[in-house]
């Protein structure tokens, strides 16, 4: 049976999943389902944000660029990464992480990534971001 959402293209039908039951009709996940970014994030934007808010890190090389469902992560130097929300929903989740993980994460028995620095919204980028 083919999924009506996928029209037989064998893509995961996440938006229709609840409608058709607990199991999707298709078996593979496709990157085509990733929602569009609400903000274009590129190297010039990251450089500008670093120069204006964290100038001591602005000259470190930028490396690999990974775009996920809610965030873009860009390697900064050898040991750091810049993480910027690409959608409003991701920005809300990121804000919660930035507010809560420093406090609740301190008591965890396992390691978790923590922001070393936090960037603030400005005229070029609308949400909090982290290094």
C-alpha positions as a Python dict, from the first residue, in 0.01 Angstrom:
ca = {
    (1, 'X'): (0, 0, 0),
    (2, 'X'): (138, 343, -85),
    (3, 'X'): (99, 645, 131),
    (4, 'X'): (-143, 908, -9),
    (5, 'X'): (81, 1185, 127),
    (6, 'X'): (385, 1046, -50),
    (7, 'X'): (200, 948, -368),
    (8, 'X'): (405, 631, -389),
    (9, 'X'): (742, 809, -370),
    (10, 'X'): (824, 613, -53),
    (11, 'X'): (876, 912, 175),
    (12, 'X'): (785, 935, 540),
    (13, 'X'): (448, 1097, 586),
    (14, 'X'): (503, 1257, 926),
    (15, 'X'): (224, 1518, 889),
    (16, 'X'): (-25, 1241, 811),
    (17, 'X'): (109, 998, 1069),
    (18, 'X'): (-154, 1076, 1333),
    (19, 'X'): (-433, 1062, 1076),
    (20, 'X'): (-337, 721, 941),
    (21, 'X'): (-251, 564, 1277),
    (22, 'X'): (59, 496, 1478),
    (23, 'X'): (252, 347, 1188),
    (24, 'X'): (333, 543, 872),
    (25, 'X'): (272, 375, 538),
    (26, 'X'): (623, 443, 415),
    (27, 'X'): (944, 309, 558),
    (28, 'X'): (1212, 560, 470),
    (29, 'X'): (1283, 910, 594),
    (30, 'X'): (1355, 1181, 339),
    (31, 'X'): (1525, 1516, 390),
    (32, 'X'): (1254, 1661, 166),
    (33, 'X'): (1036, 1676, 478),
    (34, 'X'): (1264, 1928, 651),
    (35, 'X'): (1073, 2252, 695),
    (36, 'X'): (1208, 2558, 517),
    (37, 'X'): (1433, 2792, 710),
    (38, 'X'): (1275, 3118, 824),
    (39, 'X'): (1618, 3285, 834),
    (40, 'X'): (1901, 3235, 585),
    (41, 'X'): (2216, 3147, 780),
    (42, 'X'): (2548, 3166, 598),
    (43, 'X'): (2913, 3239, 669),
    (44, 'X'): (2886, 3619, 629),
    (45, 'X'): (2602, 3629, 884),
    (46, 'X'): (2795, 3415, 1134),
    (47, 'X'): (3107, 3628, 1087),
    (48, 'X'): (2907, 3947, 1144),
    (49, 'X'): (2745, 3807, 1459),
    (50, 'X'): (3081, 3694, 1595),
    (51, 'X'): (3248, 4028, 1518),
    (52, 'X'): (2974, 4229, 1686),
    (53, 'X'): (2916, 4010, 1994),
    (54, 'X'): (3221, 3790, 2045),
    (55, 'X'): (3508, 3969, 1870),
    (56, 'X'): (3774, 3756, 2039),
    (57, 'X'): (3639, 3453, 1846),
    (58, 'X'): (3568, 3630, 1517),
    (59, 'X'): (3900, 3538, 1355),
    (60, 'X'): (3871, 3164, 1417),
    (61, 'X'): (3811, 2965, 1098),
    (62, 'X'): (3459, 2851, 1017),
    (63, 'X'): (3429, 2488, 913),
    (64, 'X'): (3160, 2238, 830),
    (65, 'X'): (2801, 2365, 807),
    (66, 'X'): (2526, 2127, 921),
    (67, 'X'): (2162, 2220, 875),
    (68, 'X'): (1916, 2030, 1089),
    (69, 'X'): (1543, 2045, 1146),
    (70, 'X'): (1553, 2347, 1382),
    (71, 'X'): (1915, 2465, 1393),
    (72, 'X'): (2225, 2526, 1187),
    (73, 'X'): (2555, 2427, 1345),
    (74, 'X'): (2882, 2559, 1207),
    (75, 'X'): (3225, 2450, 1329),
    (76, 'X'): (3425, 2737, 1485),
    (77, 'X'): (3796, 2670, 1510),
    (78, 'X'): (3906, 2326, 1631),
    (79, 'X'): (3702, 2297, 1949),
    (80, 'X'): (3385, 2508, 1918),
    (81, 'X'): (3063, 2525, 1721),
    (82, 'X'): (2814, 2804, 1656),
    (83, 'X'): (2452, 2695, 1682),
    (84, 'X'): (2180, 2918, 1540),
    (85, 'X'): (1807, 2848, 1520),
    (86, 'X'): (1675, 2850, 1163),
    (87, 'X'): (1304, 2861, 1259),
    (88, 'X'): (1097, 3037, 1526),
    (89, 'X'): (1006, 2702, 1682),
    (90, 'X'): (1373, 2610, 1710),
    (91, 'X'): (1445, 2950, 1866),
    (92, 'X'): (1192, 2881, 2141),
    (93, 'X'): (1348, 2541, 2212),
    (94, 'X'): (1697, 2690, 2209),
    (95, 'X'): (1593, 2965, 2450),
    (96, 'X'): (1459, 2702, 2690),
    (97, 'X'): (1785, 2506, 2666),
    (98, 'X'): (1993, 2817, 2725),
    (99, 'X'): (1784, 2913, 3027),
    (100, 'X'): (1756, 2573, 3195),
    (101, 'X'): (2052, 2349, 3113),
    (102, 'X'): (2311, 2550, 3310),
    (103, 'X'): (2106, 2497, 3626),
    (104, 'X'): (1951, 2152, 3591),
    (105, 'X'): (2240, 2008, 3390),
    (106, 'X'): (2487, 2073, 3671),
    (107, 'X'): (2338, 1785, 3872),
    (108, 'X'): (2328, 1533, 3588),
    (109, 'X'): (2555, 1231, 3616),
    (110, 'X'): (2623, 1235, 3242),
    (111, 'X'): (2791, 1496, 3020),
    (112, 'X'): (2576, 1725, 2811),
    (113, 'X'): (2666, 2002, 2568),
    (114, 'X'): (2644, 2344, 2728),
    (115, 'X'): (2667, 2685, 2575),
    (116, 'X'): (2996, 2856, 2656),
    (117, 'X'): (2863, 3186, 2525),
    (118, 'X'): (2526, 3321, 2421),
    (119, 'X'): (2460, 3561, 2137),
    (120, 'X'): (2170, 3804, 2147),
    (121, 'X'): (1926, 3902, 1873),
    (122, 'X'): (2017, 4206, 1665),
    (123, 'X'): (1913, 4377, 1341),
    (124, 'X'): (2055, 4094, 1125),
    (125, 'X'): (1941, 3791, 1326),
    (126, 'X'): (1620, 3769, 1535),
    (127, 'X'): (1695, 3505, 1801),
    (128, 'X'): (1938, 3403, 2073),
    (129, 'X'): (2217, 3176, 1955),
    (130, 'X'): (2507, 2996, 2119),
    (131, 'X'): (2870, 2891, 2098),
}
